PDB file of C-alpha atoms in Angstrom:
ATOM      1  CA  UNK A   7       0.000   0.000   0.000  1.00 69.00           C
ATOM      2  CA  UNK A   8       1.221   3.482  -0.861  1.00 89.00           C
ATOM      3  CA  UNK A   9       2.335   5.627   2.104  1.00 90.00           C
ATOM      4  CA  UNK A  10      -0.243   8.310   1.248  1.00 89.00           C
ATOM      5  CA  UNK A  11      -3.030   5.877   2.117  1.00 92.00           C
ATOM      6  CA  UNK A  12      -1.782   5.664   5.698  1.00 93.00           C
ATOM      7  CA  UNK A  13      -2.866   9.212   6.586  1.00 95.00           C
ATOM      8  CA  UNK A  14      -6.333  10.552   7.321  1.00 94.00           C
ATOM      9  CA  UNK A  15      -7.337  13.432   5.071  1.00 96.00           C
ATOM     10  CA  UNK A  16     -10.064  15.761   6.340  1.00 95.00           C
ATOM     11  CA  UNK A  17     -12.077  18.325   4.391  1.00 97.00           C
ATOM     12  CA  UNK A  18     -14.576  20.306   6.431  1.00 96.00           C
ATOM     13  CA  UNK A  19     -16.560  23.521   6.171  1.00 97.00           C
ATOM     14  CA  UNK A  20     -15.245  26.435   8.215  1.00 97.00           C
ATOM     15  CA  UNK A  21     -17.876  28.977   9.289  1.00 97.00           C
ATOM     16  CA  UNK A  22     -15.058  31.278  10.377  1.00 96.00           C
ATOM     17  CA  UNK A  23     -13.336  31.216   6.971  1.00 96.00           C
ATOM     18  CA  UNK A  24     -16.522  30.655   4.920  1.00 98.00           C
ATOM     19  CA  UNK A  25     -14.839  27.960   2.834  1.00 98.00           C
ATOM     20  CA  UNK A  26     -13.773  24.325   2.896  1.00 98.00           C
ATOM     21  CA  UNK A  27     -10.536  23.579   4.734  1.00 97.00           C
ATOM     22  CA  UNK A  28      -8.406  20.489   4.103  1.00 97.00           C
ATOM     23  CA  UNK A  29      -5.921  19.058   6.598  1.00 96.00           C
ATOM     24  CA  UNK A  30      -3.899  15.920   7.247  1.00 96.00           C
ATOM     25  CA  UNK A  31      -3.349  15.672  11.006  1.00 93.00           C
ATOM     26  CA  UNK A  32      -0.222  13.857  12.000  1.00 92.00           C
ATOM     27  CA  UNK A  33       1.580  14.454   8.705  1.00 94.00           C
ATOM     28  CA  UNK A  34       1.720  18.264   8.517  1.00 92.00           C
ATOM     29  CA  UNK A  35       0.268  21.410  10.066  1.00 87.00           C
ATOM     30  CA  UNK A  36      -1.894  23.700   8.004  1.00 87.00           C
ATOM     31  CA  UNK A  37      -3.406  22.565   4.752  1.00 92.00           C
ATOM     32  CA  UNK A  38      -5.449  24.100   1.985  1.00 97.00           C
ATOM     33  CA  UNK A  39      -8.770  25.829   1.507  1.00 97.00           C
ATOM     34  CA  UNK A  40     -11.272  26.796  -1.186  1.00 98.00           C
ATOM     35  CA  UNK A  41     -14.906  27.064  -2.223  1.00 98.00           C
ATOM     36  CA  UNK A  42     -15.164  23.666  -3.926  1.00 98.00           C
ATOM     37  CA  UNK A  43     -15.049  20.645  -1.602  1.00 98.00           C
ATOM     38  CA  UNK A  44     -13.820  18.227  -4.279  1.00 98.00           C
ATOM     39  CA  UNK A  45     -11.101  20.613  -5.431  1.00 98.00           C
ATOM     40  CA  UNK A  46      -9.910  21.103  -1.849  1.00 98.00           C
ATOM     41  CA  UNK A  47      -9.702  17.331  -1.406  1.00 98.00           C
ATOM     42  CA  UNK A  48      -7.753  16.960  -4.667  1.00 98.00           C
ATOM     43  CA  UNK A  49      -5.332  19.692  -3.589  1.00 98.00           C
ATOM     44  CA  UNK A  50      -4.994  18.090  -0.152  1.00 98.00           C
ATOM     45  CA  UNK A  51      -4.073  14.752  -1.754  1.00 97.00           C
ATOM     46  CA  UNK A  52      -1.397  16.509  -3.827  1.00 97.00           C
ATOM     47  CA  UNK A  53       0.031  18.157  -0.694  1.00 97.00           C
ATOM     48  CA  UNK A  54       0.132  14.768   1.053  1.00 97.00           C
ATOM     49  CA  UNK A  55       2.000  13.268  -1.920  1.00 96.00           C
ATOM     50  CA  UNK A  56       4.478  16.175  -1.983  1.00 97.00           C
ATOM     51  CA  UNK A  57       5.037  15.992   1.778  1.00 97.00           C
ATOM     52  CA  UNK A  58       5.774  12.252   1.652  1.00 96.00           C
ATOM     53  CA  UNK A  59       8.154  12.815  -1.273  1.00 97.00           C
ATOM     54  CA  UNK A  60      10.030  15.451   0.768  1.00 97.00           C
ATOM     55  CA  UNK A  61      10.299  13.129   3.774  1.00 96.00           C
ATOM     56  CA  UNK A  62      11.673  10.358   1.564  1.00 96.00           C
ATOM     57  CA  UNK A  63      14.053  12.663  -0.322  1.00 97.00           C
ATOM     58  CA  UNK A  64      15.468  13.981   2.956  1.00 98.00           C
ATOM     59  CA  UNK A  65      15.809  10.465   4.397  1.00 97.00           C
ATOM     60  CA  UNK A  66      13.414  11.239   7.264  1.00 97.00           C
ATOM     61  CA  UNK A  67      11.079   8.705   8.816  1.00 96.00           C
ATOM     62  CA  UNK A  68       7.417   9.384   8.193  1.00 96.00           C
ATOM     63  CA  UNK A  69       5.227  10.177  11.215  1.00 95.00           C
ATOM     64  CA  UNK A  70       3.115   7.291  12.543  1.00 94.00           C
ATOM     65  CA  UNK A  71       0.103   6.481  10.322  1.00 94.00           C
ATOM     66  CA  UNK A  72      -3.235   8.006  11.259  1.00 92.00           C
ATOM     67  CA  UNK A  73      -5.524   5.824   9.132  1.00 88.00           C
ATOM     68  CA  UNK A  74      -7.333   2.839  10.581  1.00 80.00           C
ATOM     69  CA  UNK A  75      -7.880   4.516  13.942  1.00 70.00           C
ATOM     70  CA  UNK A  76     -11.661   4.984  13.473  1.00 65.00           C
ATOM     71  CA  UNK A  77     -11.490   8.685  14.397  1.00 58.00           C
ATOM     72  CA  UNK A  78     -14.978   9.422  13.056  1.00 56.00           C
ATOM     73  CA  UNK A  79     -16.705   7.113  15.509  1.00 56.00           C
ATOM     74  CA  UNK A  80     -14.439   8.213  18.354  1.00 59.00           C
ATOM     75  CA  UNK A  81     -15.402  11.844  17.714  1.00 57.00           C
ATOM     76  CA  UNK A  82     -19.089  10.912  17.760  1.00 55.00           C
ATOM     77  CA  UNK A  83     -18.714   9.394  21.200  1.00 67.00           C
ATOM     78  CA  UNK A  84     -17.227  12.660  22.557  1.00 60.00           C
ATOM     79  CA  UNK A  85     -20.398  14.632  21.798  1.00 57.00           C
TER      80      UNK A  85
END
C-alpha cells in the first residue's frame, strides 16, 4: 500500500473562513482551503504526496500512520 493511504485526510466547512478547509493531522500542520469541496480534497491529496516525497528525499522517517484509527466514531462518542 502506498504511504499516502496511511494518513487521514479531512475536508470540512469552516464557518469562520466561509470555505472548505483540508488538513492531514499527523503528517503536517496547516493545509489548503477553497470554495469547492472536491477541489480542496484533490489539492490536499497533492500536498500529502508532496510531503511524503520530501520526507523520503530527505531520508526522514514518516510520522506514525493516522488511518485505521476509526477517528470518526471516536469523535461521535465525545459529543
